[in-house]
Structure formats: C-alpha cells, structure tokens
Tab-separated table of C-alpha atoms in Angstrom:
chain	number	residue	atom	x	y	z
C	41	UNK	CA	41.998	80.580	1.774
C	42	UNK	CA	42.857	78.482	-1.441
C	43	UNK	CA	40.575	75.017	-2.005
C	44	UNK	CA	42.263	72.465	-4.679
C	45	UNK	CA	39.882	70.606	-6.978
C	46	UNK	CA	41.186	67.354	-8.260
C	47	UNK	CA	38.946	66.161	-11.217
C	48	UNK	CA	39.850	62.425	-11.262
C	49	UNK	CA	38.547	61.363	-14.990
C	50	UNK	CA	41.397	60.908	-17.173
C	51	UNK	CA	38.485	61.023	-20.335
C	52	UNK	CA	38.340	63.943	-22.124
C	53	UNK	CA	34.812	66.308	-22.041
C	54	UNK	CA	34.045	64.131	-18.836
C	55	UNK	CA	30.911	64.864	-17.167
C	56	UNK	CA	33.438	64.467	-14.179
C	57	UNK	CA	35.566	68.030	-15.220
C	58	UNK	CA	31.659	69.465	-15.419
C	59	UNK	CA	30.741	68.889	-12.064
C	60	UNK	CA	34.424	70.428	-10.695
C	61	UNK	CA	33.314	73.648	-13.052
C	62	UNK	CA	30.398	74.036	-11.543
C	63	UNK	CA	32.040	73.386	-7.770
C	64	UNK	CA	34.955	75.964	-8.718
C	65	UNK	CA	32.026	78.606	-9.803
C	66	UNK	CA	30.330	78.299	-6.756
C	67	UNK	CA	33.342	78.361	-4.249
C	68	UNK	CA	33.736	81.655	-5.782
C	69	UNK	CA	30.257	82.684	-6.101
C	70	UNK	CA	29.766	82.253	-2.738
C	71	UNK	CA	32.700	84.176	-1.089
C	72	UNK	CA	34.044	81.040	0.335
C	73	UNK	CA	37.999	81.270	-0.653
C	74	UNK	CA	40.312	83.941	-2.326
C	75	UNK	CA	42.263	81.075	-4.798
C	76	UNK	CA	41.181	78.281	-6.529
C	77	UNK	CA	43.118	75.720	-8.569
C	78	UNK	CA	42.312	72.605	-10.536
C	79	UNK	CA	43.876	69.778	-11.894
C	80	UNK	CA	41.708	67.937	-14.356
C	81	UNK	CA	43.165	64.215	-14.754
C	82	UNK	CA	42.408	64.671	-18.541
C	83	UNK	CA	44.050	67.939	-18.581
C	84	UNK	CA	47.564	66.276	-16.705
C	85	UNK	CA	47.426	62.400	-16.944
C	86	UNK	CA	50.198	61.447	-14.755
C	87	UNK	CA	52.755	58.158	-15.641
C	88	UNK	CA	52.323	55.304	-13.155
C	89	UNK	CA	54.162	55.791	-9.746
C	90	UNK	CA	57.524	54.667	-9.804
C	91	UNK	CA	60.162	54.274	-7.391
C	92	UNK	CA	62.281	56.462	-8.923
C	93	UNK	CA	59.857	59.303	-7.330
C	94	UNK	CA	61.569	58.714	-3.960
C	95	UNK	CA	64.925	59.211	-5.398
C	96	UNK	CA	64.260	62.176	-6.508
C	97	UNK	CA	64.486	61.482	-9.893
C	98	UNK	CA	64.748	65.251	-11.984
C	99	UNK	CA	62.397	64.042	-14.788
C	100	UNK	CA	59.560	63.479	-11.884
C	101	UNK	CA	60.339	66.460	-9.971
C	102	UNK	CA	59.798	69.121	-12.896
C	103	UNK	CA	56.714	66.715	-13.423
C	104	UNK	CA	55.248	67.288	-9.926
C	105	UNK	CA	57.333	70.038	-8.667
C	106	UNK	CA	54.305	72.465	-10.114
C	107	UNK	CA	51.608	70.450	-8.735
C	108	UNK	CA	53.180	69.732	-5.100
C	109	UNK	CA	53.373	73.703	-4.669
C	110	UNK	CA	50.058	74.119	-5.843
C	111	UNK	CA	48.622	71.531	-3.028
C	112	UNK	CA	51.161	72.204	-0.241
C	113	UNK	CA	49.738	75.524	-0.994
C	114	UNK	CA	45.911	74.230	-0.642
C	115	UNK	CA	43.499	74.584	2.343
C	116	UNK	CA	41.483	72.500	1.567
C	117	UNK	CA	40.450	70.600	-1.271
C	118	UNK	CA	37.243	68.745	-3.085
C	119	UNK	CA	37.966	65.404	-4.942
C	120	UNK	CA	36.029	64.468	-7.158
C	121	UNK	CA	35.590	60.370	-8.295
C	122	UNK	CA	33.529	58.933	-11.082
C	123	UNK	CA	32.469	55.914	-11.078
C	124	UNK	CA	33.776	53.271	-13.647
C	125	UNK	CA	32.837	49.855	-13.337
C	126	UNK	CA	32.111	50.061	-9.223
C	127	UNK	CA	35.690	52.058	-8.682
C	128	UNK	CA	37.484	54.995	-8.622
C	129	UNK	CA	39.296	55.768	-12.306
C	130	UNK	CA	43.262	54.356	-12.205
C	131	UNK	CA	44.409	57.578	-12.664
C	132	UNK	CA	42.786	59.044	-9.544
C	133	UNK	CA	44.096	56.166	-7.412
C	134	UNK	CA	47.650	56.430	-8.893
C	135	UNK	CA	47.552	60.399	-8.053
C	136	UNK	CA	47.338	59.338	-4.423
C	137	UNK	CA	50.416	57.185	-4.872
C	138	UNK	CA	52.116	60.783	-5.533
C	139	UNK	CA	51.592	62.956	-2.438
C	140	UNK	CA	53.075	61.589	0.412
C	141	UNK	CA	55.133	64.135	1.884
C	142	UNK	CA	52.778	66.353	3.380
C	143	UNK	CA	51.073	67.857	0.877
C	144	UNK	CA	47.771	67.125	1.339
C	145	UNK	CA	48.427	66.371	4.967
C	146	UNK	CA	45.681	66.887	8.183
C	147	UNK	CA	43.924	69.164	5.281
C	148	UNK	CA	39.902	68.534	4.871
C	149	UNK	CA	38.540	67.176	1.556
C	150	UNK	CA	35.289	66.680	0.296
C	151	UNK	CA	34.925	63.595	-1.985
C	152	UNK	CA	32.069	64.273	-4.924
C	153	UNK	CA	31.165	60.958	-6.683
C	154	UNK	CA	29.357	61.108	-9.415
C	155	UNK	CA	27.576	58.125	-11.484
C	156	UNK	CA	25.563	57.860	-15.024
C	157	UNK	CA	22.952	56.350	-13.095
C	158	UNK	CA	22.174	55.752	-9.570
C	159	UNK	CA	25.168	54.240	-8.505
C	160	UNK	CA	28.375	56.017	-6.857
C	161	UNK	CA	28.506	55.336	-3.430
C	162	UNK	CA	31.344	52.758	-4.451
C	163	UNK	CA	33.865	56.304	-4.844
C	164	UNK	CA	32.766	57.779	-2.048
C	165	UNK	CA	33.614	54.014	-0.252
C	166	UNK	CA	37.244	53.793	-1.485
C	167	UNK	CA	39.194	57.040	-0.878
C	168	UNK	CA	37.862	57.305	2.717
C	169	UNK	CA	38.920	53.194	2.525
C	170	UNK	CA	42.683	53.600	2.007
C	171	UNK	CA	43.875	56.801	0.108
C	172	UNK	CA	43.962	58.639	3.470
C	173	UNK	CA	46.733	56.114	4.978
C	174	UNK	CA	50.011	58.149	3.800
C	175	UNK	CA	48.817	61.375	2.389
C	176	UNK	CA	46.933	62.355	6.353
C	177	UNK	CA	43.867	63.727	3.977
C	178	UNK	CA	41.262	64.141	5.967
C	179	UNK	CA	37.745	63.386	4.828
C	180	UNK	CA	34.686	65.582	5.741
C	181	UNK	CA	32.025	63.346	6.820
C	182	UNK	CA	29.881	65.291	4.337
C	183	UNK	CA	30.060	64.105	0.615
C	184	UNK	CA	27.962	64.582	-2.320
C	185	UNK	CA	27.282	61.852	-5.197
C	186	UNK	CA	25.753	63.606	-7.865
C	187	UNK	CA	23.514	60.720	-9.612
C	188	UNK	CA	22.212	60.629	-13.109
C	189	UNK	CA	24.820	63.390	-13.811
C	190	UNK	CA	24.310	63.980	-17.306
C	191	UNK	CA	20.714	65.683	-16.280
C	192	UNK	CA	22.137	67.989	-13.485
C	193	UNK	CA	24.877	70.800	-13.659
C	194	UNK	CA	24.644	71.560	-16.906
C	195	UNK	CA	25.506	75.385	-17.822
C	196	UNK	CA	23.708	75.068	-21.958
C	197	UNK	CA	20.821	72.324	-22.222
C	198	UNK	CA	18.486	70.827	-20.157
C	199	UNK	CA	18.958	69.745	-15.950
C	200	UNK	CA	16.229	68.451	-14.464
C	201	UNK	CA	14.472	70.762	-12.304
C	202	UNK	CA	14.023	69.068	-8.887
C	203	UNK	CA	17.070	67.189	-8.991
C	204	UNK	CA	19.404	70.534	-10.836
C	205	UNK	CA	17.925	72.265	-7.658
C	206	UNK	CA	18.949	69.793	-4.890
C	207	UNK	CA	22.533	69.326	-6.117
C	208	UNK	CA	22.798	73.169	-6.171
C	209	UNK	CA	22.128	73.553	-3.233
C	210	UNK	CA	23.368	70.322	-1.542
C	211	UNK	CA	26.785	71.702	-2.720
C	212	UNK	CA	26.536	74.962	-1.299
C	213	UNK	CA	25.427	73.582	1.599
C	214	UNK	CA	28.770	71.015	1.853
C	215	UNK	CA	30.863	74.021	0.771
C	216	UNK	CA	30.672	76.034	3.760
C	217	UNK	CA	31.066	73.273	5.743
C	218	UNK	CA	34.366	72.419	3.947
C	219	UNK	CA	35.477	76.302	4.363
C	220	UNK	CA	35.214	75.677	8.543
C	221	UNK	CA	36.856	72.820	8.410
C	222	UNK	CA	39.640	73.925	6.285
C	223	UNK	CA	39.669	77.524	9.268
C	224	UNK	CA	39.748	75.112	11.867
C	225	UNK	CA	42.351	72.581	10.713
C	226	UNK	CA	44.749	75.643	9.740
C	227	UNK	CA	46.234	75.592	13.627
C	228	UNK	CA	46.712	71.908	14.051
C	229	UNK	CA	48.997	72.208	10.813
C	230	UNK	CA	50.623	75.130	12.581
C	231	UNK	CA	51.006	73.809	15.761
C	232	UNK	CA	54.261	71.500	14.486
C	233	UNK	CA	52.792	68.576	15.591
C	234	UNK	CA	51.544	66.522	12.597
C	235	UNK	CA	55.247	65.570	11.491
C	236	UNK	CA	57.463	63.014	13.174
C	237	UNK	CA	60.222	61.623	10.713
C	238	UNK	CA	60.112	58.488	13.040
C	239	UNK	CA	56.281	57.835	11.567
C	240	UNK	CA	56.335	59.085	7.668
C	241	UNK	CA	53.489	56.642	6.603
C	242	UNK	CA	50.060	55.428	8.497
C	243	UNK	CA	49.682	52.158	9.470
C-alpha cells in the first residue's frame, strides 16, 4: 500500500507542507501503508501546462517522467488545498492539468483544506467541482479542513488544546477510511475495465 501526498502551496515554510508532515507521520504511525511519497508544490513548482505535454515533448517528460511513476505507483492519495483568496493555489489547479493518462485514475483521495481562519470549505468545493473530470480521481466523501491552522499541528510551540486534539484525531479517523477505500478500489483498477481509448476524457 503506497498513499501520495500532494502539498498544493507553492509558498515556501507553508503552513500547508505542515499539515502534509503531520498526515505523512501519522499514515505511518498508524500502520496504515508500507510507502509514502510527497510532492510539496514549493519543493517542485511545475511550468504552466502546455500543449507540448501531449506531444511528448522530452524536456516535459524528464520533468514529469519521475512524478507520473511515483503516482501511477500510488494507492491512494491525500490532497491537500489552502485557501488563497476563496480558491485553490494556481499551482495546485495547474498540477491537475498534468495527469491525465491514468495516473491518478479510479484511485481514492482525501482533500485536506486548510484556512488562516475559519474559512476553507471553498478548496474542499473546487477539486470535487472539476479536477476529477479527466484525471478519474475519486474523492472520499470524507474531508478534513483544518481551520485556524497556525494554532493546530504544530510539532515545537503552542496548538491549542481542544482544537490540536480534534484534528488529531479527525485525521486518524479519515485515514483509515482512506486505507479501505484505496483496498477496495485496487480490483476495479484490476479488473481492465476503467480504460476505453474511445472515452480518454470525462464529459
């Protein structure tokens, strides 16, 4: 079992890259998967999509070569979205522009949102409005938007009890449900089913 974490701040020190520590800890903490893997936006800022992607273009395949085998090689994965002026960061929704070829295809994801203050249902709104169309992610109806982030998470200084507690465990909680989903969505992927070159994108 392997579980991708996609940290989608481009900023660097983002409270965003925090939160996917803490999530990457506790995946293996709690015995839920063998392999983890993370790609901080910050980290890897990918150029805008072009259309030279599709013809295989060599300067974009050693670009995403590394990072399509890492996902095709995924079970599941947690995305996680801050919130920036009532969206999703750029960089997050150009990263969906990227993986359209089945690598994050009829997999379960978990979307984490996470706001300054007590906002962030706005990125929890948006991937599950359109990034789904031609990667075939599939969203777990459980998600977690971690409010007033700066006060929760935190490995050095101060969290706020109550709320440090309830995140803790909310996440654990949404964790396990992400490992079953990610077991039971391992057959439909093997069944040879999901892929018809007649219908490469959604409608």
């Amino acid at each position: 079992m392997k579980i991708s974490i996609v940290v989608g701040s481009h900023r660097a020190q983002s409270q965003s890259a925090k939160v996917g520590r803490y999530i990457e800890r506790s995946l293996r903490e709690l015995g839920l998967c063998e392999q983890t893997w993370t790609l901080n936006m910050a980290d890897y800022p990918l150029p805008l999509w072009e259309e030279k992607i599709w013809d295989g273009d060599p300067e974009w395949q050693a670009r995403l070569g590394p990072i399509s085998e890492q996902l095709a090689g995924s079970d599941g994965l947690v995305i996680i979205a801050p919130e920036w002026h009532g969206m999703v960061p750029s960089g997050l929704k150009n990263f969906f522009l990227m993986w359209g070829k089945g690598e994050l295809a009829h997999k379960p994801a978990r979307i984490v949102a996470e706001s300054a203050g007590d906002g962030g249902a706005y990125p929890v709104a948006e991937p599950r409005m359109s990034s789904y169309k031609n990667t075939r992610i599939c969203y777990i109806p459980e998600q977690l938007i971690v409010r007033n982030v700066e006060s929760v998470l935190n490995e050095q200084g101060e969290n706020d009890p109550d709320a440090d507690t309830y995140f803790r465990e909310r996440t654990a909680f949404a964790l396990r449900i992400l490992r079953e989903y990610a077991l039971a969505l391992q057959p439909v992927r093997a069944s040879g089913l999901t892929f018809d070159s007649r219908f490469k994108n959604g409608m």
